[in-house]
PDB file of C-alpha atoms in Angstrom:
ATOM      1  CA  MET M  27      20.148  31.462 -53.334  1.00  0.00           C
ATOM      2  CA  ALA M  28      17.862  29.016 -51.472  1.00  0.00           C
ATOM      3  CA  THR M  29      14.805  30.339 -49.741  1.00  0.00           C
ATOM      4  CA  ILE M  30      12.549  29.122 -46.889  1.00  0.00           C
ATOM      5  CA  LYS M  31       9.997  28.290 -49.577  1.00  0.00           C
ATOM      6  CA  ASP M  32      12.447  25.951 -51.249  1.00  0.00           C
ATOM      7  CA  ILE M  33      13.175  24.178 -47.995  1.00  0.00           C
ATOM      8  CA  ALA M  34       9.457  23.850 -47.195  1.00  0.00           C
ATOM      9  CA  ALA M  35       8.726  22.349 -50.580  1.00  0.00           C
ATOM     10  CA  LYS M  36      11.522  19.728 -50.310  1.00  0.00           C
ATOM     11  CA  ALA M  37      10.730  18.872 -46.682  1.00  0.00           C
ATOM     12  CA  GLY M  38       6.947  18.642 -47.360  1.00  0.00           C
ATOM     13  CA  VAL M  39       6.037  21.060 -44.537  1.00  0.00           C
ATOM     14  CA  SER M  40       4.717  24.637 -44.327  1.00  0.00           C
ATOM     15  CA  ILE M  41       6.825  27.743 -44.763  1.00  0.00           C
ATOM     16  CA  ALA M  42       5.826  28.795 -41.222  1.00  0.00           C
ATOM     17  CA  THR M  43       7.087  25.477 -39.767  1.00  0.00           C
ATOM     18  CA  VAL M  44      10.496  25.914 -41.573  1.00  0.00           C
ATOM     19  CA  SER M  45      10.750  29.436 -40.282  1.00  0.00           C
ATOM     20  CA  ARG M  46      10.047  28.465 -36.713  1.00  0.00           C
ATOM     21  CA  VAL M  47      12.382  25.496 -36.754  1.00  0.00           C
ATOM     22  CA  LEU M  48      15.310  27.495 -38.208  1.00  0.00           C
ATOM     23  CA  ASN M  49      14.744  30.207 -35.614  1.00  0.00           C
ATOM     24  CA  HIS M  50      14.715  27.626 -32.760  1.00  0.00           C
ATOM     25  CA  ASP M  51      11.193  28.384 -31.649  1.00  0.00           C
ATOM     26  CA  GLU M  52      10.783  26.284 -28.482  1.00  0.00           C
ATOM     27  CA  THR M  53       6.981  26.587 -28.565  1.00  0.00           C
ATOM     28  CA  LEU M  54       6.744  24.672 -31.855  1.00  0.00           C
ATOM     29  CA  ASN M  55       5.127  21.230 -31.469  1.00  0.00           C
ATOM     30  CA  ALA M  56       7.004  19.348 -34.144  1.00  0.00           C
ATOM     31  CA  GLN M  57       8.646  15.921 -34.172  1.00  0.00           C
ATOM     32  CA  GLU M  58      12.399  15.812 -33.757  1.00  0.00           C
ATOM     33  CA  GLU M  59      12.628  13.897 -36.984  1.00  0.00           C
ATOM     34  CA  THR M  60      10.931  16.748 -38.834  1.00  0.00           C
ATOM     35  CA  LYS M  61      13.244  19.371 -37.268  1.00  0.00           C
ATOM     36  CA  LYS M  62      16.314  17.281 -38.162  1.00  0.00           C
ATOM     37  CA  ARG M  63      15.142  16.889 -41.817  1.00  0.00           C
ATOM     38  CA  ILE M  64      14.596  20.673 -42.090  1.00  0.00           C
ATOM     39  CA  PHE M  65      18.082  21.446 -40.816  1.00  0.00           C
ATOM     40  CA  GLU M  66      19.632  18.837 -43.119  1.00  0.00           C
ATOM     41  CA  ILE M  67      17.860  20.292 -46.206  1.00  0.00           C
ATOM     42  CA  ALA M  68      18.778  23.817 -45.197  1.00  0.00           C
ATOM     43  CA  GLU M  69      22.468  22.753 -45.073  1.00  0.00           C
ATOM     44  CA  GLU M  70      22.177  20.871 -48.314  1.00  0.00           C
ATOM     45  CA  LEU M  71      20.748  23.904 -50.113  1.00  0.00           C
ATOM     46  CA  GLU M  72      23.330  26.133 -48.325  1.00  0.00           C
ATOM     47  CA  TYR M  73      20.618  28.304 -46.905  1.00  0.00           C
ATOM     48  CA  GLU M  74      21.756  31.168 -44.747  1.00  0.00           C
ATOM     49  CA  VAL M  75      19.624  31.585 -41.664  1.00  0.00           C
ATOM     50  CA  ARG M  76      19.084  35.291 -42.145  1.00  0.00           C
ATOM     51  CA  ALA M  77      16.007  35.237 -39.917  1.00  0.00           C
ATOM     52  CA  GLN M  78      18.195  35.030 -36.852  1.00  0.00           C
ATOM     53  CA  LYS M  79      20.241  37.986 -37.986  1.00  0.00           C
ATOM     54  CA  LYS M  80      17.528  40.183 -39.328  1.00  0.00           C
ATOM     55  CA  ARG M  81      16.130  42.969 -37.278  1.00  0.00           C
ATOM     56  CA  ARG M  82      15.080  41.676 -33.919  1.00  0.00           C
ATOM     57  CA  ARG M  83      12.180  43.580 -32.483  1.00  0.00           C
ATOM     58  CA  LYS M  84      13.218  45.589 -29.432  1.00  0.00           C
ATOM     59  CA  LEU M  85      10.270  45.322 -27.100  1.00  0.00           C
ATOM     60  CA  LYS M  86       9.112  48.026 -24.719  1.00  0.00           C
ATOM     61  CA  ILE M  87       8.149  46.284 -21.529  1.00  0.00           C
ATOM     62  CA  GLY M  88       6.299  47.927 -18.602  1.00  0.00           C
ATOM     63  CA  VAL M  89       6.913  46.784 -15.051  1.00  0.00           C
ATOM     64  CA  PHE M  90       4.359  47.441 -12.261  1.00  0.00           C
ATOM     65  CA  TYR M  91       5.371  46.929  -8.655  1.00  0.00           C
ATOM     66  CA  SER M  92       2.537  47.113  -6.190  1.00  0.00           C
ATOM     67  CA  TYR M  93       4.953  47.716  -3.265  1.00  0.00           C
ATOM     68  CA  SER M  94       7.144  50.691  -2.381  1.00  0.00           C
ATOM     69  CA  PRO M  95      10.981  50.669  -2.327  1.00  0.00           C
ATOM     70  CA  GLU M  96      10.820  50.832   1.450  1.00  0.00           C
ATOM     71  CA  GLU M  97       8.616  47.739   1.577  1.00  0.00           C
ATOM     72  CA  GLU M  98      10.914  45.947  -0.796  1.00  0.00           C
ATOM     73  CA  LEU M  99      13.889  46.506   1.544  1.00  0.00           C
ATOM     74  CA  GLN M 100      11.790  45.076   4.489  1.00  0.00           C
ATOM     75  CA  ASP M 101      11.054  41.922   2.436  1.00  0.00           C
ATOM     76  CA  PRO M 102      13.806  40.763   0.134  1.00  0.00           C
ATOM     77  CA  TYR M 103      11.462  38.396  -1.715  1.00  0.00           C
ATOM     78  CA  TYR M 104      10.195  41.007  -4.199  1.00  0.00           C
ATOM     79  CA  LEU M 105      13.642  42.603  -4.376  1.00  0.00           C
ATOM     80  CA  CYS M 106      15.018  39.355  -5.792  1.00  0.00           C
ATOM     81  CA  ILE M 107      12.195  39.054  -8.313  1.00  0.00           C
ATOM     82  CA  ARG M 108      12.570  42.639  -9.431  1.00  0.00           C
ATOM     83  CA  LEU M 109      16.310  42.345 -10.010  1.00  0.00           C
ATOM     84  CA  ALA M 110      15.789  39.166 -11.954  1.00  0.00           C
ATOM     85  CA  ILE M 111      13.203  40.871 -14.193  1.00  0.00           C
ATOM     86  CA  GLU M 112      15.419  43.897 -14.848  1.00  0.00           C
ATOM     87  CA  LYS M 113      18.475  41.818 -15.503  1.00  0.00           C
ATOM     88  CA  LYS M 114      16.617  39.705 -18.066  1.00  0.00           C
ATOM     89  CA  LEU M 115      15.176  42.737 -19.777  1.00  0.00           C
ATOM     90  CA  GLU M 116      18.670  44.263 -20.020  1.00  0.00           C
ATOM     91  CA  GLU M 117      20.091  40.983 -21.416  1.00  0.00           C
ATOM     92  CA  GLU M 118      17.450  40.948 -24.105  1.00  0.00           C
ATOM     93  CA  GLY M 119      18.014  44.554 -24.981  1.00  0.00           C
ATOM     94  CA  TYR M 120      14.402  45.522 -24.188  1.00  0.00           C
ATOM     95  CA  THR M 121      13.290  48.952 -22.892  1.00  0.00           C
ATOM     96  CA  LYS M 122      12.020  48.973 -19.334  1.00  0.00           C
ATOM     97  CA  VAL M 123       9.239  51.401 -18.341  1.00  0.00           C
ATOM     98  CA  ILE M 124       8.017  51.814 -14.741  1.00  0.00           C
ATOM     99  CA  VAL M 125       4.217  51.758 -14.829  1.00  0.00           C
ATOM    100  CA  LYS M 126       1.721  53.220 -12.324  1.00  0.00           C
ATOM    101  CA  LEU M 127      -1.987  52.617 -12.029  1.00  0.00           C
ATOM    102  CA  ASP M 128      -2.751  56.256 -12.717  1.00  0.00           C
ATOM    103  CA  ASP M 129      -0.784  56.328 -16.034  1.00  0.00           C
ATOM    104  CA  SER M 130      -2.880  57.237 -19.033  1.00  0.00           C
ATOM    105  CA  PRO M 131      -4.365  54.422 -21.205  1.00  0.00           C
ATOM    106  CA  GLU M 132      -2.427  55.872 -24.180  1.00  0.00           C
ATOM    107  CA  MET M 133       0.884  55.443 -22.339  1.00  0.00           C
ATOM    108  CA  ILE M 134       0.098  51.880 -21.215  1.00  0.00           C
ATOM    109  CA  ASN M 135      -1.257  50.745 -24.579  1.00  0.00           C
ATOM    110  CA  GLY M 136       1.916  52.054 -26.183  1.00  0.00           C
ATOM    111  CA  LEU M 137       3.844  49.278 -24.459  1.00  0.00           C
ATOM    112  CA  ASP M 138       4.300  45.815 -25.857  1.00  0.00           C
ATOM    113  CA  GLY M 139       3.430  44.246 -22.519  1.00  0.00           C
ATOM    114  CA  VAL M 140       3.540  44.622 -18.739  1.00  0.00           C
ATOM    115  CA  ILE M 141       4.853  42.501 -15.895  1.00  0.00           C
ATOM    116  CA  CYS M 142       3.026  42.914 -12.591  1.00  0.00           C
ATOM    117  CA  THR M 143       4.452  41.739  -9.277  1.00  0.00           C
ATOM    118  CA  GLY M 144       3.328  42.129  -5.653  1.00  0.00           C
ATOM    119  CA  THR M 145      -0.027  41.844  -4.010  1.00  0.00           C
ATOM    120  CA  PHE M 146      -3.180  43.112  -5.612  1.00  0.00           C
ATOM    121  CA  THR M 147      -6.582  44.217  -4.323  1.00  0.00           C
ATOM    122  CA  LYS M 148      -9.754  43.798  -6.382  1.00  0.00           C
ATOM    123  CA  LYS M 149      -9.678  47.516  -7.254  1.00  0.00           C
ATOM    124  CA  MET M 150      -6.096  47.295  -8.535  1.00  0.00           C
ATOM    125  CA  VAL M 151      -6.937  44.271 -10.722  1.00  0.00           C
ATOM    126  CA  GLU M 152      -9.938  46.079 -12.190  1.00  0.00           C
ATOM    127  CA  ALA M 153      -7.714  49.003 -13.186  1.00  0.00           C
ATOM    128  CA  ILE M 154      -5.208  46.627 -14.825  1.00  0.00           C
ATOM    129  CA  GLU M 155      -7.986  44.738 -16.740  1.00  0.00           C
ATOM    130  CA  ILE M 156      -8.690  47.730 -18.933  1.00  0.00           C
ATOM    131  CA  TRP M 157      -5.084  47.672 -20.246  1.00  0.00           C
ATOM    132  CA  GLU M 158      -5.067  46.429 -23.842  1.00  0.00           C
ATOM    133  CA  CYS M 159      -1.461  45.057 -23.947  1.00  0.00           C
ATOM    134  CA  PRO M 160      -0.476  41.590 -22.761  1.00  0.00           C
ATOM    135  CA  VAL M 161       0.028  41.387 -18.965  1.00  0.00           C
ATOM    136  CA  ILE M 162       1.658  38.745 -16.796  1.00  0.00           C
ATOM    137  CA  PHE M 163       1.441  38.508 -13.010  1.00  0.00           C
ATOM    138  CA  ILE M 164       4.115  37.080 -10.766  1.00  0.00           C
ATOM    139  CA  ASP M 165       2.992  35.466  -7.473  1.00  0.00           C
ATOM    140  CA  ALA M 166      -0.635  36.370  -8.201  1.00  0.00           C
ATOM    141  CA  ASP M 167      -3.290  34.928 -10.411  1.00  0.00           C
ATOM    142  CA  PRO M 168      -6.225  37.342 -10.365  1.00  0.00           C
ATOM    143  CA  ASN M 169      -7.929  36.313 -13.590  1.00  0.00           C
ATOM    144  CA  PRO M 170      -6.638  33.180 -15.293  1.00  0.00           C
ATOM    145  CA  LYS M 171      -8.859  33.817 -18.368  1.00  0.00           C
ATOM    146  CA  ARG M 172      -7.308  37.222 -18.879  1.00  0.00           C
ATOM    147  CA  PHE M 173      -3.716  37.136 -17.717  1.00  0.00           C
ATOM    148  CA  ASP M 174      -0.655  34.861 -17.764  1.00  0.00           C
ATOM    149  CA  SER M 175       0.686  34.154 -14.317  1.00  0.00           C
ATOM    150  CA  ILE M 176       3.640  32.566 -12.517  1.00  0.00           C
ATOM    151  CA  VAL M 177       2.700  31.361  -9.053  1.00  0.00           C
ATOM    152  CA  VAL M 178       4.285  29.316  -6.241  1.00  0.00           C
ATOM    153  CA  ASP M 179       2.803  25.964  -5.333  1.00  0.00           C
ATOM    154  CA  TYR M 180       1.977  27.067  -1.755  1.00  0.00           C
ATOM    155  CA  ARG M 181      -0.308  24.146  -0.993  1.00  0.00           C
ATOM    156  CA  ARG M 182       2.457  21.582  -1.452  1.00  0.00           C
ATOM    157  CA  ALA M 183       4.971  23.829   0.314  1.00  0.00           C
ATOM    158  CA  VAL M 184       2.833  24.231   3.384  1.00  0.00           C
ATOM    159  CA  GLU M 185       1.932  20.517   3.363  1.00  0.00           C
ATOM    160  CA  GLU M 186       5.624  19.721   3.396  1.00  0.00           C
ATOM    161  CA  ILE M 187       6.230  22.036   6.301  1.00  0.00           C
ATOM    162  CA  VAL M 188       3.361  20.530   8.417  1.00  0.00           C
ATOM    163  CA  SER M 189       4.454  17.010   7.550  1.00  0.00           C
ATOM    164  CA  TYR M 190       8.034  17.710   8.578  1.00  0.00           C
ATOM    165  CA  LEU M 191       6.984  19.281  11.927  1.00  0.00           C
ATOM    166  CA  VAL M 192       4.586  16.499  12.677  1.00  0.00           C
ATOM    167  CA  GLY M 193       7.339  14.005  11.773  1.00  0.00           C
ATOM    168  CA  CYS M 194       9.643  15.709  14.300  1.00  0.00           C
ATOM    169  CA  GLY M 195       7.049  15.032  16.980  1.00  0.00           C
ATOM    170  CA  HIS M 196       5.335  18.450  17.212  1.00  0.00           C
ATOM    171  CA  THR M 197       1.581  18.599  17.941  1.00  0.00           C
ATOM    172  CA  LYS M 198       1.361  22.273  19.135  1.00  0.00           C
ATOM    173  CA  ILE M 199       2.034  23.955  15.800  1.00  0.00           C
ATOM    174  CA  GLY M 200       1.375  27.606  15.118  1.00  0.00           C
ATOM    175  CA  MET M 201       1.750  30.140  12.303  1.00  0.00           C
ATOM    176  CA  ILE M 202       2.656  33.815  12.047  1.00  0.00           C
ATOM    177  CA  GLY M 203       1.101  34.862   8.730  1.00  0.00           C
ATOM    178  CA  CYS M 204       0.030  37.919   6.872  1.00  0.00           C
ATOM    179  CA  ARG M 205      -3.535  39.148   6.476  1.00  0.00           C
ATOM    180  CA  GLU M 206      -3.851  42.572   4.801  1.00  0.00           C
ATOM    181  CA  VAL M 207      -7.015  44.324   3.768  1.00  0.00           C
ATOM    182  CA  GLU M 208      -8.449  42.535   0.722  1.00  0.00           C
ATOM    183  CA  VAL M 209      -5.273  40.467   0.315  1.00  0.00           C
ATOM    184  CA  LEU M 210      -5.169  37.079   1.993  1.00  0.00           C
ATOM    185  CA  ASP M 211      -2.064  34.913   2.186  1.00  0.00           C
ATOM    186  CA  THR M 212      -3.342  31.586   0.713  1.00  0.00           C
ATOM    187  CA  ARG M 213      -0.856  29.748   2.858  1.00  0.00           C
ATOM    188  CA  ILE M 214      -3.017  30.456   5.894  1.00  0.00           C
ATOM    189  CA  GLN M 215      -5.863  28.368   4.563  1.00  0.00           C
ATOM    190  CA  HIS M 216      -3.482  25.604   3.401  1.00  0.00           C
ATOM    191  CA  PHE M 217      -1.888  25.609   6.870  1.00  0.00           C
ATOM    192  CA  GLN M 218      -5.188  25.363   8.592  1.00  0.00           C
ATOM    193  CA  ASN M 219      -6.377  22.568   6.307  1.00  0.00           C
ATOM    194  CA  ALA M 220      -3.137  20.639   6.812  1.00  0.00           C
ATOM    195  CA  LEU M 221      -3.517  20.728  10.559  1.00  0.00           C
ATOM    196  CA  LYS M 222      -7.258  20.067  10.600  1.00  0.00           C
ATOM    197  CA  LYS M 223      -6.987  16.842   8.604  1.00  0.00           C
ATOM    198  CA  ARG M 224      -4.479  15.713  11.318  1.00  0.00           C
ATOM    199  CA  GLY M 225      -6.685  16.864  14.201  1.00  0.00           C
ATOM    200  CA  LEU M 226      -4.048  19.391  15.283  1.00  0.00           C
ATOM    201  CA  TYR M 227      -5.552  22.802  14.399  1.00  0.00           C
ATOM    202  CA  HIS M 228      -5.896  25.286  17.284  1.00  0.00           C
ATOM    203  CA  PRO M 229      -6.879  28.824  16.301  1.00  0.00           C
ATOM    204  CA  GLU M 230      -5.060  30.303  19.365  1.00  0.00           C
ATOM    205  CA  TYR M 231      -1.755  29.260  17.740  1.00  0.00           C
ATOM    206  CA  THR M 232      -2.204  31.506  14.652  1.00  0.00           C
ATOM    207  CA  LYS M 233      -1.471  35.251  14.502  1.00  0.00           C
ATOM    208  CA  PHE M 234      -1.297  37.772  11.633  1.00  0.00           C
ATOM    209  CA  GLY M 235       0.768  40.806  10.859  1.00  0.00           C
ATOM    210  CA  ALA M 236       2.630  42.198   7.838  1.00  0.00           C
ATOM    211  CA  TYR M 237       5.680  40.802   6.081  1.00  0.00           C
ATOM    212  CA  TYR M 238       8.212  42.670   8.262  1.00  0.00           C
ATOM    213  CA  ALA M 239      10.625  41.606  10.976  1.00  0.00           C
ATOM    214  CA  LYS M 240       8.902  43.759  13.622  1.00  0.00           C
ATOM    215  CA  TYR M 241       5.708  41.658  13.322  1.00  0.00           C
ATOM    216  CA  GLY M 242       7.633  38.395  13.809  1.00  0.00           C
ATOM    217  CA  TYR M 243       9.091  39.981  16.909  1.00  0.00           C
ATOM    218  CA  LYS M 244       5.798  41.405  18.243  1.00  0.00           C
ATOM    219  CA  LEU M 245       3.667  38.314  17.594  1.00  0.00           C
ATOM    220  CA  LEU M 246       5.984  35.760  19.153  1.00  0.00           C
ATOM    221  CA  LYS M 247       6.031  37.893  22.282  1.00  0.00           C
ATOM    222  CA  GLU M 248       2.208  37.995  22.228  1.00  0.00           C
ATOM    223  CA  PHE M 249       2.107  34.163  22.112  1.00  0.00           C
ATOM    224  CA  TYR M 250       4.439  34.013  25.106  1.00  0.00           C
ATOM    225  CA  GLU M 251       2.591  36.685  27.156  1.00  0.00           C
ATOM    226  CA  GLU M 252      -0.748  34.999  26.448  1.00  0.00           C
ATOM    227  CA  GLY M 253       0.528  31.639  27.601  1.00  0.00           C
ATOM    228  CA  ASN M 254      -0.191  30.106  24.177  1.00  0.00           C
ATOM    229  CA  LEU M 255       3.315  29.525  22.925  1.00  0.00           C
ATOM    230  CA  PRO M 256       3.352  26.523  20.536  1.00  0.00           C
ATOM    231  CA  THR M 257       6.330  24.235  20.304  1.00  0.00           C
ATOM    232  CA  ALA M 258       6.844  25.010  16.598  1.00  0.00           C
ATOM    233  CA  LEU M 259       6.056  28.035  14.448  1.00  0.00           C
ATOM    234  CA  PHE M 260       5.761  28.400  10.707  1.00  0.00           C
ATOM    235  CA  VAL M 261       6.611  32.027   9.948  1.00  0.00           C
ATOM    236  CA  ALA M 262       5.466  33.580   6.673  1.00  0.00           C
ATOM    237  CA  ASN M 263       8.924  34.847   5.566  1.00  0.00           C
ATOM    238  CA  ASP M 264      12.502  34.861   6.696  1.00  0.00           C
ATOM    239  CA  SER M 265      12.381  38.551   7.627  1.00  0.00           C
ATOM    240  CA  MET M 266       9.570  37.851  10.097  1.00  0.00           C
ATOM    241  CA  ALA M 267      11.495  34.749  11.252  1.00  0.00           C
ATOM    242  CA  ALA M 268      14.529  37.009  12.092  1.00  0.00           C
ATOM    243  CA  GLY M 269      12.176  39.147  14.229  1.00  0.00           C
ATOM    244  CA  SER M 270      10.934  36.027  15.968  1.00  0.00           C
ATOM    245  CA  TYR M 271      14.513  34.995  16.697  1.00  0.00           C
ATOM    246  CA  ARG M 272      15.128  38.377  18.369  1.00  0.00           C
ATOM    247  CA  ALA M 273      11.969  38.050  20.532  1.00  0.00           C
ATOM    248  CA  ALA M 274      12.956  34.532  21.573  1.00  0.00           C
ATOM    249  CA  TYR M 275      16.393  35.839  22.558  1.00  0.00           C
ATOM    250  CA  GLU M 276      14.910  38.608  24.687  1.00  0.00           C
ATOM    251  CA  LEU M 277      12.448  36.241  26.345  1.00  0.00           C
ATOM    252  CA  GLY M 278      15.239  33.796  27.234  1.00  0.00           C
ATOM    253  CA  LEU M 279      13.889  31.120  24.940  1.00  0.00           C
ATOM    254  CA  LYS M 280      16.306  28.835  23.159  1.00  0.00           C
ATOM    255  CA  ILE M 281      15.806  27.871  19.542  1.00  0.00           C
ATOM    256  CA  PRO M 282      14.972  24.996  18.897  1.00  0.00           C
ATOM    257  CA  ASP M 283      14.765  23.653  22.496  1.00  0.00           C
ATOM    258  CA  ASP M 284      11.965  25.983  23.605  1.00  0.00           C
ATOM    259  CA  ILE M 285      10.548  27.030  20.270  1.00  0.00           C
ATOM    260  CA  SER M 286      11.118  25.637  16.793  1.00  0.00           C
ATOM    261  CA  ILE M 287      10.855  27.995  13.826  1.00  0.00           C
ATOM    262  CA  ILE M 288      10.488  27.427  10.089  1.00  0.00           C
ATOM    263  CA  GLY M 289      10.734  30.380   7.750  1.00  0.00           C
ATOM    264  CA  PHE M 290       9.860  30.930   4.024  1.00  0.00           C
ATOM    265  CA  ASN M 291      11.851  32.320   1.087  1.00  0.00           C
ATOM    266  CA  ASP M 292      15.380  31.158   2.074  1.00  0.00           C
ATOM    267  CA  ILE M 293      16.996  34.591   1.896  1.00  0.00           C
ATOM    268  CA  PRO M 294      20.840  34.517   1.661  1.00  0.00           C
ATOM    269  CA  THR M 295      21.230  35.279   5.424  1.00  0.00           C
ATOM    270  CA  ALA M 296      18.988  32.445   6.570  1.00  0.00           C
ATOM    271  CA  LYS M 297      21.825  29.943   6.813  1.00  0.00           C
ATOM    272  CA  TYR M 298      23.866  32.338   8.834  1.00  0.00           C
ATOM    273  CA  MET M 299      21.277  32.891  11.578  1.00  0.00           C
ATOM    274  CA  VAL M 300      21.938  31.284  14.960  1.00  0.00           C
ATOM    275  CA  PRO M 301      20.928  28.576  14.761  1.00  0.00           C
ATOM    276  CA  PRO M 302      20.734  28.305  10.897  1.00  0.00           C
ATOM    277  CA  LEU M 303      17.072  28.735   9.906  1.00  0.00           C
ATOM    278  CA  THR M 304      15.102  25.802   8.423  1.00  0.00           C
ATOM    279  CA  THR M 305      13.184  27.436   5.592  1.00  0.00           C
ATOM    280  CA  VAL M 306      11.479  26.967   2.250  1.00  0.00           C
ATOM    281  CA  ARG M 307      13.358  28.038  -0.834  1.00  0.00           C
ATOM    282  CA  LEU M 308      11.447  29.916  -3.578  1.00  0.00           C
ATOM    283  CA  TYR M 309      13.035  30.213  -6.985  1.00  0.00           C
ATOM    284  CA  MET M 310      12.655  33.941  -7.179  1.00  0.00           C
ATOM    285  CA  GLU M 311      15.247  34.592  -9.827  1.00  0.00           C
ATOM    286  CA  PHE M 312      13.727  31.938 -12.147  1.00  0.00           C
ATOM    287  CA  MET M 313      10.254  33.466 -11.661  1.00  0.00           C
ATOM    288  CA  GLY M 314      11.453  36.935 -12.740  1.00  0.00           C
ATOM    289  CA  GLU M 315      13.393  35.598 -15.746  1.00  0.00           C
ATOM    290  CA  TYR M 316      10.610  33.311 -16.879  1.00  0.00           C
ATOM    291  CA  ALA M 317       8.028  36.059 -16.707  1.00  0.00           C
ATOM    292  CA  VAL M 318      10.038  37.963 -19.311  1.00  0.00           C
ATOM    293  CA  LYS M 319      10.210  34.849 -21.507  1.00  0.00           C
ATOM    294  CA  LEU M 320       6.520  34.109 -21.265  1.00  0.00           C
ATOM    295  CA  LEU M 321       5.530  37.680 -22.013  1.00  0.00           C
ATOM    296  CA  GLU M 322       8.028  37.830 -24.909  1.00  0.00           C
ATOM    297  CA  GLU M 323       6.529  34.585 -26.369  1.00  0.00           C
ATOM    298  CA  ARG M 324       3.029  35.938 -26.147  1.00  0.00           C
ATOM    299  CA  ILE M 325       3.897  39.245 -27.753  1.00  0.00           C
ATOM    300  CA  ILE M 326       5.923  37.834 -30.604  1.00  0.00           C
ATOM    301  CA  HIS M 327       3.859  34.788 -31.410  1.00  0.00           C
ATOM    302  CA  GLY M 328       0.454  36.181 -30.580  1.00  0.00           C
ATOM    303  CA  ARG M 329      -0.620  33.401 -28.267  1.00  0.00           C
ATOM    304  CA  GLU M 330      -4.148  33.975 -27.140  1.00  0.00           C
ATOM    305  CA  ILE M 331      -4.623  31.255 -24.566  1.00  0.00           C
ATOM    306  CA  CYS M 332      -3.515  32.271 -21.076  1.00  0.00           C
ATOM    307  CA  VAL M 333      -0.902  30.228 -19.317  1.00  0.00           C
ATOM    308  CA  LYS M 334      -0.441  29.627 -15.547  1.00  0.00           C
ATOM    309  CA  VAL M 335       2.957  28.297 -14.457  1.00  0.00           C
ATOM    310  CA  SER M 336       3.191  26.750 -10.900  1.00  0.00           C
ATOM    311  CA  ILE M 337       6.697  26.751  -9.466  1.00  0.00           C
ATOM    312  CA  PRO M 338       7.633  24.124  -6.882  1.00  0.00           C
ATOM    313  CA  THR M 339       9.542  24.857  -3.673  1.00  0.00           C
ATOM    314  CA  LYS M 340      12.234  23.090  -1.627  1.00  0.00           C
ATOM    315  CA  LEU M 341      12.418  22.716   2.158  1.00  0.00           C
ATOM    316  CA  TYR M 342      15.951  23.289   3.459  1.00  0.00           C
ATOM    317  CA  ILE M 343      16.324  21.564   6.768  1.00  0.00           C
ATOM    318  CA  ARG M 344      18.863  23.210   9.080  1.00  0.00           C
ATOM    319  CA  ASP M 345      19.048  23.514  12.874  1.00  0.00           C
ATOM    320  CA  SER M 346      15.980  25.572  13.998  1.00  0.00           C
ATOM    321  CA  VAL M 347      13.520  22.652  14.513  1.00  0.00           C
ATOM    322  CA  LYS M 348      13.654  20.281  17.440  1.00  0.00           C
ATOM    323  CA  LYS M 349      13.032  16.572  17.070  1.00  0.00           C
ATOM    324  CA  PHE M 350      11.269  14.834  19.978  1.00  0.00           C
TER     325      PHE M 350
END
């Protein structure tokens, strides 16, 4: 019976290369010609690819969510990511373990790896840094030398939003963002920079709350009552945008004639709002699934170099922005 060693000898490559090719290792940097030759030799020698059928390691993966179930319901962004993570873990047959910051080091280090998602203070990151198992962050990049991460390309997303609004003729552009203790929404700085380079930044057009509908409602009313209502608003997520819609309705303002609104996340209900909400789509399901894949690859192949994956976004133009 042919062995991997036989194939390696005939192909003139290492045993490790043959093993990785036959197991379809996507991280292997080998020429297509080499891969083809290995498969041809394996078929010629009638080699049975037992590696694919032999015991597959069942990983034990921890998941740490920095937000509560109640907060998750207020903002579907993290709900979508969590469901994608859990679906992928189930598909792979891995064991899911809910992790808390006060769990014992023995419990954490008994896991193969941990996926962290949410927002993180410096203190929280310091607690996670003592964990000895591989860790990947979704939508956060607290230490690129220590952790893998999957992040959204917020700079390009915000630049696209501002460019679109300016292209529609808006010069009074505001933002309803989020600024929590120790956790700053990086989109705020990107938004300010995008407007400053166009000479359009006015601090009175920016307000901050939390990622819930009630803050979109409250802050739009504040703009109106202060007499500082911009013609267009970039709102940090679609839930807050829904709150802003409600406030506009109660104030007798028409969208987009009196106030244009752009959201963020493209939740399923965004296209059913009246008028349909122009918003930025984030690929939340992909982020959750790919986090599992990256962590799996690091655990199984022992990769030591940290990886940061930046995910692009897409602006979906609907009917909530007025063109002058």
